[in-house]
mmCIF file of C-alpha atoms and ligand atoms in Angstrom:
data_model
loop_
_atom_site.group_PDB
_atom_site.id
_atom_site.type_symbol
_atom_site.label_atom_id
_atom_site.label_comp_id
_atom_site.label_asym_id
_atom_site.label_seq_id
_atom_site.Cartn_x
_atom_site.Cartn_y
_atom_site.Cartn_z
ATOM 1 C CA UNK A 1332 10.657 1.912 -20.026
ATOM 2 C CA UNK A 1333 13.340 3.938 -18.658
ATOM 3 C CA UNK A 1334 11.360 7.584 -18.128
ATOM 4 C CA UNK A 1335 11.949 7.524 -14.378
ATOM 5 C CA UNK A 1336 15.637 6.064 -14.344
ATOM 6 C CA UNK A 1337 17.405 6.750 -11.333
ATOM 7 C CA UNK A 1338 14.793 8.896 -10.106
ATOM 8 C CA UNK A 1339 13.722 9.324 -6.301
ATOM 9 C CA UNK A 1340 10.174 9.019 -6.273
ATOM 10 C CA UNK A 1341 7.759 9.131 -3.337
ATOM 11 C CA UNK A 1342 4.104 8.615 -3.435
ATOM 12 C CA UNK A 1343 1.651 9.077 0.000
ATOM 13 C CA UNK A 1344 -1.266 6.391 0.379
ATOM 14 C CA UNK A 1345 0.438 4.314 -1.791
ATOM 15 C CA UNK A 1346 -0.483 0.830 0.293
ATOM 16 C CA UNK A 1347 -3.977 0.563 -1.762
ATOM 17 C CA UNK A 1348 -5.842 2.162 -4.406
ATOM 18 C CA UNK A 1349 -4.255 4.585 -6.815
ATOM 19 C CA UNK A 1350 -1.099 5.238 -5.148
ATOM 20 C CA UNK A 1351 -0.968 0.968 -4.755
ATOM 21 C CA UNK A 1352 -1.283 1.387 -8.881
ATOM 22 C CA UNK A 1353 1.226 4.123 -8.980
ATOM 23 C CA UNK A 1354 3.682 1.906 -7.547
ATOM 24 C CA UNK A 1355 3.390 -0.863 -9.525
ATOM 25 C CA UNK A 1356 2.717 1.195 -13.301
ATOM 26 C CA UNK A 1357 5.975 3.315 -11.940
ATOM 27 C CA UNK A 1358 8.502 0.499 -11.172
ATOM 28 C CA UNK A 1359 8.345 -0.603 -14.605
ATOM 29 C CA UNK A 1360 10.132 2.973 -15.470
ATOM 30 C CA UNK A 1361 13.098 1.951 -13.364
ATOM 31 C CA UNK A 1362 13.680 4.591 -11.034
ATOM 32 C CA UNK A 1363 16.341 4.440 -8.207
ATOM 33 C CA UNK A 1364 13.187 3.650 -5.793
ATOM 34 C CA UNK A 1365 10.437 5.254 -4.703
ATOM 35 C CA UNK A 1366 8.951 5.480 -1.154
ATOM 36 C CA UNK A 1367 5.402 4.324 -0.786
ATOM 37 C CA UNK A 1368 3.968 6.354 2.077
ATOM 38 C CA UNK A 1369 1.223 5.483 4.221
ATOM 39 C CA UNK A 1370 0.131 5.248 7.752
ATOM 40 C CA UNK A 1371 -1.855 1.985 6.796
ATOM 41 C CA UNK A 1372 0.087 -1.921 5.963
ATOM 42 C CA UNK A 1373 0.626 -2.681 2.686
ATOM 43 C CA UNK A 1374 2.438 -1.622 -0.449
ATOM 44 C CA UNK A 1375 3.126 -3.059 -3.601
ATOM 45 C CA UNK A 1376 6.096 -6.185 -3.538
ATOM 46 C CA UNK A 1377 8.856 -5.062 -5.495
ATOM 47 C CA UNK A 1378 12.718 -4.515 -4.916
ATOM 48 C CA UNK A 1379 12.088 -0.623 -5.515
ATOM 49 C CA UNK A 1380 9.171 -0.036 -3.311
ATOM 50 C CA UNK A 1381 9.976 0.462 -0.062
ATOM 51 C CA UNK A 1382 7.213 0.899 2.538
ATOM 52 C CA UNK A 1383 6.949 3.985 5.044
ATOM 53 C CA UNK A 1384 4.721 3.640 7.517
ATOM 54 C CA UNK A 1385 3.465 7.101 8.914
ATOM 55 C CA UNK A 1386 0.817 9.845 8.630
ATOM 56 C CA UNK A 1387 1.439 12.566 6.807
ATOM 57 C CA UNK A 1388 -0.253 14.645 9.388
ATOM 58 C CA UNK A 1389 2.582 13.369 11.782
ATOM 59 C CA UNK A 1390 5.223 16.438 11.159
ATOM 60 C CA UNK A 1391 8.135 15.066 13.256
ATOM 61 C CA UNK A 1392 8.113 11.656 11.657
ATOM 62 C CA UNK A 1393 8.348 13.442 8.141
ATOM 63 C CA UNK A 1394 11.350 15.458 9.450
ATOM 64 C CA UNK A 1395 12.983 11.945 10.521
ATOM 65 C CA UNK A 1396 12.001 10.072 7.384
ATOM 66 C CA UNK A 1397 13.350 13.186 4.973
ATOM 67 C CA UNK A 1398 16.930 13.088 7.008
ATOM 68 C CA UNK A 1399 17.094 9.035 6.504
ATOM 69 C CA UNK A 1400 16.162 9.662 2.683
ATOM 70 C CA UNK A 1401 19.228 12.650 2.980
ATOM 71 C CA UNK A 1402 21.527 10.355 4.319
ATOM 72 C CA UNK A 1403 20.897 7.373 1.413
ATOM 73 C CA UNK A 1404 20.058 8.945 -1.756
ATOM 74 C CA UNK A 1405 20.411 12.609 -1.003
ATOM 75 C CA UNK A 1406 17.991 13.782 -3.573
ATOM 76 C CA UNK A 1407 13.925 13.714 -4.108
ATOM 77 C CA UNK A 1408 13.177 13.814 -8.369
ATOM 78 C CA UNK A 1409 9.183 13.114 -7.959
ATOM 79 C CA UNK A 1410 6.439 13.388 -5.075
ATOM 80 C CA UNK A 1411 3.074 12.595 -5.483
ATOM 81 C CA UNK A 1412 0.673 13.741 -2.885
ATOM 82 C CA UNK A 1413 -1.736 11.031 -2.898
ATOM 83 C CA UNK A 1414 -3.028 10.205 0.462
ATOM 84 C CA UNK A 1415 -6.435 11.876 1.400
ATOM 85 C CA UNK A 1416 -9.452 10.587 2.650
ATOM 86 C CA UNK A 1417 -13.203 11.814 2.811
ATOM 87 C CA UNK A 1418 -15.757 12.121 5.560
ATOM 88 C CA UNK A 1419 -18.881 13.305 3.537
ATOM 89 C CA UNK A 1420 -22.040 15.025 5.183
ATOM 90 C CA UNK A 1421 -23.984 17.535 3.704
ATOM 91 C CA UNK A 1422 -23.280 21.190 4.685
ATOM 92 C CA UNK A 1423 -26.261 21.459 7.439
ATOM 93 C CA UNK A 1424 -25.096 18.202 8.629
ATOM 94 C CA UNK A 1425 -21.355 18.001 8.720
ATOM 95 C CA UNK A 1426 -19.663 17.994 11.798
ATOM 96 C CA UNK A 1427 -16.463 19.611 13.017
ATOM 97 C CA UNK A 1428 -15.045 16.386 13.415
ATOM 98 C CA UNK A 1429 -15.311 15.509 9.755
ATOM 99 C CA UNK A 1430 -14.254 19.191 8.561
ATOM 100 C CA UNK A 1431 -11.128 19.275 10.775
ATOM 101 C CA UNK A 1432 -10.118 15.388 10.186
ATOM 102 C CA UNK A 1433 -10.904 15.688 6.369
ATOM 103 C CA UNK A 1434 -8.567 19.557 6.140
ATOM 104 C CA UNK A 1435 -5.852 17.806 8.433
ATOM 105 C CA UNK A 1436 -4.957 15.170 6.371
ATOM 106 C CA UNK A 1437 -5.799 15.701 2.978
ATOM 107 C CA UNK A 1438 -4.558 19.668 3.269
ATOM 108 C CA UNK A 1439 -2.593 20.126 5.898
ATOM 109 C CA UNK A 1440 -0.582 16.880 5.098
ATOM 110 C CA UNK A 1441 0.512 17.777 1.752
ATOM 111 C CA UNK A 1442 1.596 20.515 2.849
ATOM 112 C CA UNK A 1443 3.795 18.627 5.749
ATOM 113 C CA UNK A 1444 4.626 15.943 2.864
ATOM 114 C CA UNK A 1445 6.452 19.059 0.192
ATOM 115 C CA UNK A 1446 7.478 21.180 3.035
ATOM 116 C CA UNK A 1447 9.016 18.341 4.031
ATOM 117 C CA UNK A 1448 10.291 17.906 0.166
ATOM 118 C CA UNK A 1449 11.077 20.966 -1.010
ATOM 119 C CA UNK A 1450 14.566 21.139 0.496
ATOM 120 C CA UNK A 1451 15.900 18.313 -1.947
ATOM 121 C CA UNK A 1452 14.593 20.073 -5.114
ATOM 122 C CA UNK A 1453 15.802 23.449 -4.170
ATOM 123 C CA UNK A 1454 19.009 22.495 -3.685
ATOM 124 C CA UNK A 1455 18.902 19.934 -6.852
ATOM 125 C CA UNK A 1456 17.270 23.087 -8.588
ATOM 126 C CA UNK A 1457 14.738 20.089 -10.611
ATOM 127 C CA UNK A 1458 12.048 18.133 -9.111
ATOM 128 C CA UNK A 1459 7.999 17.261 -10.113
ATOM 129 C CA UNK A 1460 5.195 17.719 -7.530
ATOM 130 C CA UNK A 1461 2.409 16.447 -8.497
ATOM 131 C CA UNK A 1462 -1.148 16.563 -6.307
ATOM 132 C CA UNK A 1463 -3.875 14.220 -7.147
ATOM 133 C CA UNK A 1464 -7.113 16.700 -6.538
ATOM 134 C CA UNK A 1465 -10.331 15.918 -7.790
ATOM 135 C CA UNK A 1466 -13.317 16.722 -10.000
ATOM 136 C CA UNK A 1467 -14.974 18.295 -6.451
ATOM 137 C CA UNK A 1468 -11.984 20.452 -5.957
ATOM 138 C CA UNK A 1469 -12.788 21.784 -9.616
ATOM 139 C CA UNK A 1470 -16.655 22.206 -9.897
ATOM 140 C CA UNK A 1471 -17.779 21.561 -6.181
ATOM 141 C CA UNK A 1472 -19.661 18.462 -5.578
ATOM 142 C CA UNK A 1473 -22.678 17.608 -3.335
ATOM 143 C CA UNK A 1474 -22.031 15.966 0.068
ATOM 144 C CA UNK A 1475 -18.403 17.054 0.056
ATOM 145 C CA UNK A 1476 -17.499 20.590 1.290
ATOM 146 C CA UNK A 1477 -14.837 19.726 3.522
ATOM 147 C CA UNK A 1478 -13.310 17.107 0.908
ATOM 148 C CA UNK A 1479 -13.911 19.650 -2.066
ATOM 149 C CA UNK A 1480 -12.095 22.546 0.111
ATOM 150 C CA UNK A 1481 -9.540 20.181 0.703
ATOM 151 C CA UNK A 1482 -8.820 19.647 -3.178
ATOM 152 C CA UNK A 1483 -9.623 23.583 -4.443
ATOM 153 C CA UNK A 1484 -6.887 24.024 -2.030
ATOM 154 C CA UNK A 1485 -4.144 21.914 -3.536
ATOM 155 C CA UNK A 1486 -4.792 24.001 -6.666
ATOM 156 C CA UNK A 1487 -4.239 26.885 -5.044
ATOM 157 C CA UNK A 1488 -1.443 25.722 -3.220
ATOM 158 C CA UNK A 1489 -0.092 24.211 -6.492
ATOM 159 C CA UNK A 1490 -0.344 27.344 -8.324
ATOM 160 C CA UNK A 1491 1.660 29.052 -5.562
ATOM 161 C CA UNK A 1492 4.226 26.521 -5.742
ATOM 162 C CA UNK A 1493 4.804 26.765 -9.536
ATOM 163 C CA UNK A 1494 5.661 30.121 -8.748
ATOM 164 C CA UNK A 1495 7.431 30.570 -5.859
ATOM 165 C CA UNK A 1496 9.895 27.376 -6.567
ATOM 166 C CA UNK A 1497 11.034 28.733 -9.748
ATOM 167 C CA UNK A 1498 11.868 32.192 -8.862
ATOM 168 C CA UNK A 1499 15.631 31.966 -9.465
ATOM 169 C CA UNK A 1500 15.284 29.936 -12.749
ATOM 170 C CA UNK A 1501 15.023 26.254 -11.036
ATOM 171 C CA UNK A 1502 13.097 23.852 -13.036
ATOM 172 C CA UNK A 1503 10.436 22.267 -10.321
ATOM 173 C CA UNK A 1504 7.513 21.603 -11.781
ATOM 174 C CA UNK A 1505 4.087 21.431 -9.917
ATOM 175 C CA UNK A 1506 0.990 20.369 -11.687
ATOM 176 C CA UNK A 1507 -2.287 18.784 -10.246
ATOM 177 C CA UNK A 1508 -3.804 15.399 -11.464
ATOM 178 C CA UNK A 1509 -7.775 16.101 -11.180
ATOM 179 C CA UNK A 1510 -9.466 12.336 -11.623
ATOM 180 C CA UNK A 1511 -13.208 11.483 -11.432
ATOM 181 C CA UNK A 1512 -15.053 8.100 -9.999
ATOM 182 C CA UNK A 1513 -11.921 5.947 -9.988
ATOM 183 C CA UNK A 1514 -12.526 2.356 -9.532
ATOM 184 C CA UNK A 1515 -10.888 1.861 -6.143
ATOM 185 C CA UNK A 1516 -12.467 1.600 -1.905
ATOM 186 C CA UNK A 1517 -12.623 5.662 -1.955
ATOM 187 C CA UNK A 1518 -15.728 5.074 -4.714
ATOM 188 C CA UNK A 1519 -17.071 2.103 -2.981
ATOM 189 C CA UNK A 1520 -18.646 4.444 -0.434
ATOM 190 C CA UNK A 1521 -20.422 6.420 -3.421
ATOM 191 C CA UNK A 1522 -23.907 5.180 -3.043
ATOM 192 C CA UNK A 1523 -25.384 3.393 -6.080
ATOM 193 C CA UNK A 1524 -28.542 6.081 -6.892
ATOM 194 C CA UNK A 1525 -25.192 8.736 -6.997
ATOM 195 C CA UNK A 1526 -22.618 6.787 -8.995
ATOM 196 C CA UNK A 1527 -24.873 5.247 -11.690
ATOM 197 C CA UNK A 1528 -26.254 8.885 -12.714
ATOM 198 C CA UNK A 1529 -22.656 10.464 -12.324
ATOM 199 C CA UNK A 1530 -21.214 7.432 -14.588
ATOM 200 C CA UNK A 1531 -24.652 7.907 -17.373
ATOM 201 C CA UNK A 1532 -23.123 11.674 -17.470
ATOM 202 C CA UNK A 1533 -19.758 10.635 -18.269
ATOM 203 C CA UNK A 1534 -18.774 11.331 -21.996
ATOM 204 C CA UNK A 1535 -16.902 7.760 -21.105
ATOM 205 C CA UNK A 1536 -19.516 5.809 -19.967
ATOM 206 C CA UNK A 1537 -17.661 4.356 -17.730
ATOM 207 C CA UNK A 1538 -15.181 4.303 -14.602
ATOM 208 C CA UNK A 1539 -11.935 5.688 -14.444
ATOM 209 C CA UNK A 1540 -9.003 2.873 -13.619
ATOM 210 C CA UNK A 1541 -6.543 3.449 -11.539
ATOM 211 C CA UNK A 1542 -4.014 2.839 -14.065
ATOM 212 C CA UNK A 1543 -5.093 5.746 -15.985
ATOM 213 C CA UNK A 1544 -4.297 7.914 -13.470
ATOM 214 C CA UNK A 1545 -0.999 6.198 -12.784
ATOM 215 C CA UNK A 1546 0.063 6.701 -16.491
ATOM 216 C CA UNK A 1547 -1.168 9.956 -16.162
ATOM 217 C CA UNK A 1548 1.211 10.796 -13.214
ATOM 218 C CA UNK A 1549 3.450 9.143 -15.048
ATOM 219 C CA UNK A 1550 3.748 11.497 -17.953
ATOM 220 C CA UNK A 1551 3.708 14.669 -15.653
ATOM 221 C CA UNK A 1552 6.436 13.103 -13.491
ATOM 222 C CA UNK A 1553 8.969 12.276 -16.345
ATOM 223 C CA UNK A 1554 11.003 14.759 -18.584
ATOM 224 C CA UNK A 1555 8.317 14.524 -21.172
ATOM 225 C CA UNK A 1556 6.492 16.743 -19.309
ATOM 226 C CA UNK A 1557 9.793 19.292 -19.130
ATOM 227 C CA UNK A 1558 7.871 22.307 -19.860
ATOM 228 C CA UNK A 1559 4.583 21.685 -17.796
ATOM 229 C CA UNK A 1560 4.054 23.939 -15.124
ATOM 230 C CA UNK A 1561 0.766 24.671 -12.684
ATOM 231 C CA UNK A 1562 -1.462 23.174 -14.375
ATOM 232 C CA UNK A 1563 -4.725 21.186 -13.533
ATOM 233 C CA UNK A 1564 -5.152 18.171 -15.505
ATOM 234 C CA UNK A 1565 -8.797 16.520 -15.787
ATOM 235 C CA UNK A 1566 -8.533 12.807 -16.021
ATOM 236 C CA UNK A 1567 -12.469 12.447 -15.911
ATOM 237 C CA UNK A 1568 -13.601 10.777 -19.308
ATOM 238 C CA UNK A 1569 -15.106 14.255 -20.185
ATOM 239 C CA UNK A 1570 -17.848 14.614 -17.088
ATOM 240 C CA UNK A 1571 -18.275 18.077 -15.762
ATOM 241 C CA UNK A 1572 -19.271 17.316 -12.584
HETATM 242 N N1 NAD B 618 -11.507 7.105 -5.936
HETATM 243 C C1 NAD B 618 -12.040 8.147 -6.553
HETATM 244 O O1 NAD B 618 -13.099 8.059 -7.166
HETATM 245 C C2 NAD B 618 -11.323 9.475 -6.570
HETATM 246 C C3 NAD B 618 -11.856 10.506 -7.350
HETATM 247 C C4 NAD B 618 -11.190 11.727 -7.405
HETATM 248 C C5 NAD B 618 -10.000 11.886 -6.711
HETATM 249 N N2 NAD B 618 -9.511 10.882 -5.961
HETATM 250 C C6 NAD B 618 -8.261 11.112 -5.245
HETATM 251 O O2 NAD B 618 -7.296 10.152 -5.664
HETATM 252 C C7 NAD B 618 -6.401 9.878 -4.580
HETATM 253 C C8 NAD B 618 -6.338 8.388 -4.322
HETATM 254 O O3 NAD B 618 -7.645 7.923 -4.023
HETATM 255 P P1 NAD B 618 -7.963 6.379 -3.794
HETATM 256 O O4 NAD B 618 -9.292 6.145 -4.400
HETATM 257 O O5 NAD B 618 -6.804 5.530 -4.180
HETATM 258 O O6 NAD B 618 -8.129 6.376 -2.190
HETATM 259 P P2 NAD B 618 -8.036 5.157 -1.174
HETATM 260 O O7 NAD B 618 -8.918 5.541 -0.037
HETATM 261 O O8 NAD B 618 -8.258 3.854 -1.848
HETATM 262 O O9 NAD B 618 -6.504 5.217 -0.709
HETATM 263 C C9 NAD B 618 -5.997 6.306 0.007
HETATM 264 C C10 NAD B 618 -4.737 5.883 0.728
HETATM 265 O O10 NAD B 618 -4.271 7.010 1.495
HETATM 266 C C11 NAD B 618 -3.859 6.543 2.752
HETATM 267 N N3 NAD B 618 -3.941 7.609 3.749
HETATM 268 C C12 NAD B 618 -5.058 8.174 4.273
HETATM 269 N N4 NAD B 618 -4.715 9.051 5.220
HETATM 270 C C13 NAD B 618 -3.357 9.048 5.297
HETATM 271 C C14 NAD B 618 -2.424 9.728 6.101
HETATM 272 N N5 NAD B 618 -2.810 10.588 7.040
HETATM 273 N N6 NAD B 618 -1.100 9.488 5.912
HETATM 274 C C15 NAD B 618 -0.691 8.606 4.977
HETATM 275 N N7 NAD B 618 -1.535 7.914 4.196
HETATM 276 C C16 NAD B 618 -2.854 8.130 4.367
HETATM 277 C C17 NAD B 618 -4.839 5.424 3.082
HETATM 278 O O11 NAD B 618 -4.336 4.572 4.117
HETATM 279 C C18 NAD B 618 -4.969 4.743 1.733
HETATM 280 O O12 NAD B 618 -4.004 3.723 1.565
HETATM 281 C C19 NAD B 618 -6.922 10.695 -3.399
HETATM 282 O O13 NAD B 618 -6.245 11.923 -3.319
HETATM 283 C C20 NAD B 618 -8.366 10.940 -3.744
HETATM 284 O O14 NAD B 618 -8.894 12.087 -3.106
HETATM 285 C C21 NAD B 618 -10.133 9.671 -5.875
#
């Protein structure tokens, strides 16, 4: 119950879906609060979830938000990179608007997000970054080559980081969370004739829930996870997409 306490979390796209869970599975850890981050209304109701509306693609307005979080709690323990959204097409078909859109936010914002992050864990020397990819980012998927770009690249981003943040024997840990057909709006737009087969091939038989990525996150944010370190960790009931 206590393997967050006092900790500064934030979490982007955390006003529905998995980050939504995040919230709610994370407050019962007590941390100091954590900062649900989305351009969209909403967030989970609690005393320690406190609601930031903006884009992550919007640099300035991360710059602004990480000198208010300076000011009040001066320190950043967790960040989950969360937000991302898909615009599928097949290759022939895709256009530039749904490459760009789908590379600007889901890549290009977490980058904005930890660069905008990093200064609190250097200077603490500690801190967990952890980026929710995705089966596609792992073994490619049909429909999705801007989204599964998007989600190689936090891996390779994320293996960078679990370098270059520890040079000078910090402890700033950066792991990726890689989940499969997760029972929230992003898989409502999986048609039926693709999700039924995908769900037949899963060891599983079933859906992922959102809370089992949360608990997940969970374990790689908290000290448990003290000696975890770029790593990509398949929450996907066994399927190989
Ligand atoms: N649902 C799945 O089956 C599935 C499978 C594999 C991986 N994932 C990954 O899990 C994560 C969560 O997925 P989900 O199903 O909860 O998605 P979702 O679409 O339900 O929620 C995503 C949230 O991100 C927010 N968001 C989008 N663009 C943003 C921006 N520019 N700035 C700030 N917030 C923004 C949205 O407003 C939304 O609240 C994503 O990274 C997704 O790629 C999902």
């Amino acid at each position: 119950m206590d393997r967050l306490k006092n900790k500064v979390v934030m979490i982007t796209g955390g006003a529905r879906g998995v980050g939504y869970c995040m919230c709610k599975r994370f407050v019962e850890e007590n941390p100091a609060v954590i900062y649900s981050i989305d351009m969209a209304d909403g967030c989970y109701e609690h005393p320690l979830v406190r609601p930031v509306k903006l884009s992550i693609t919007d640099r300035p307005a991360l710059v602004k938000f990480a000198e208010e979080v300076k000011k009040e709690f001066g320190r950043v323990d967790v960040l989950i990179n969360n937000a991302a959204i898909t615009r599928d097409a097949m290759l022939y078909k895709m256009t530039e608007e749904q490459w760009d859109a789908v590379i600007n936010v889901n890549l290009k914002g977490t980058f904005n997000m930890t660069q905008a992050v990093v200064p609190f864990m250097r200077e603490q020397k500690t801190g967990s970054i952890i980026s929710i990819s995705s089966g596609s980012g792992v073994y490619g998927n049909i429909g999705q080559t801007n989204y599964a770009a998007t989600k190689a690249g936090l891996i390779g981003m994320t293996y960078s980081w679990a370098k270059e943040l520890n040079l000078h024997g910090e402890q700033i840990r950066c792991n990726v969370l890689a989940p499969d057909n997760i029972e929230t709006e992003m898989a409502r737009t999986i048609p039926a004739k693709i999700l039924e087969p995908l769900i037949a091939r899963t060891p599983l038989k079933r859906m992922c829930q959102p809370v089992e990525v949360a608990n997940t996150a969970l374990f790689l944010a908290s000290d448990e996870a003290s000696f975890i370190n770029g790593q990509v960790v398949c929450v996907n009931g066994g399927l190989r997409l």
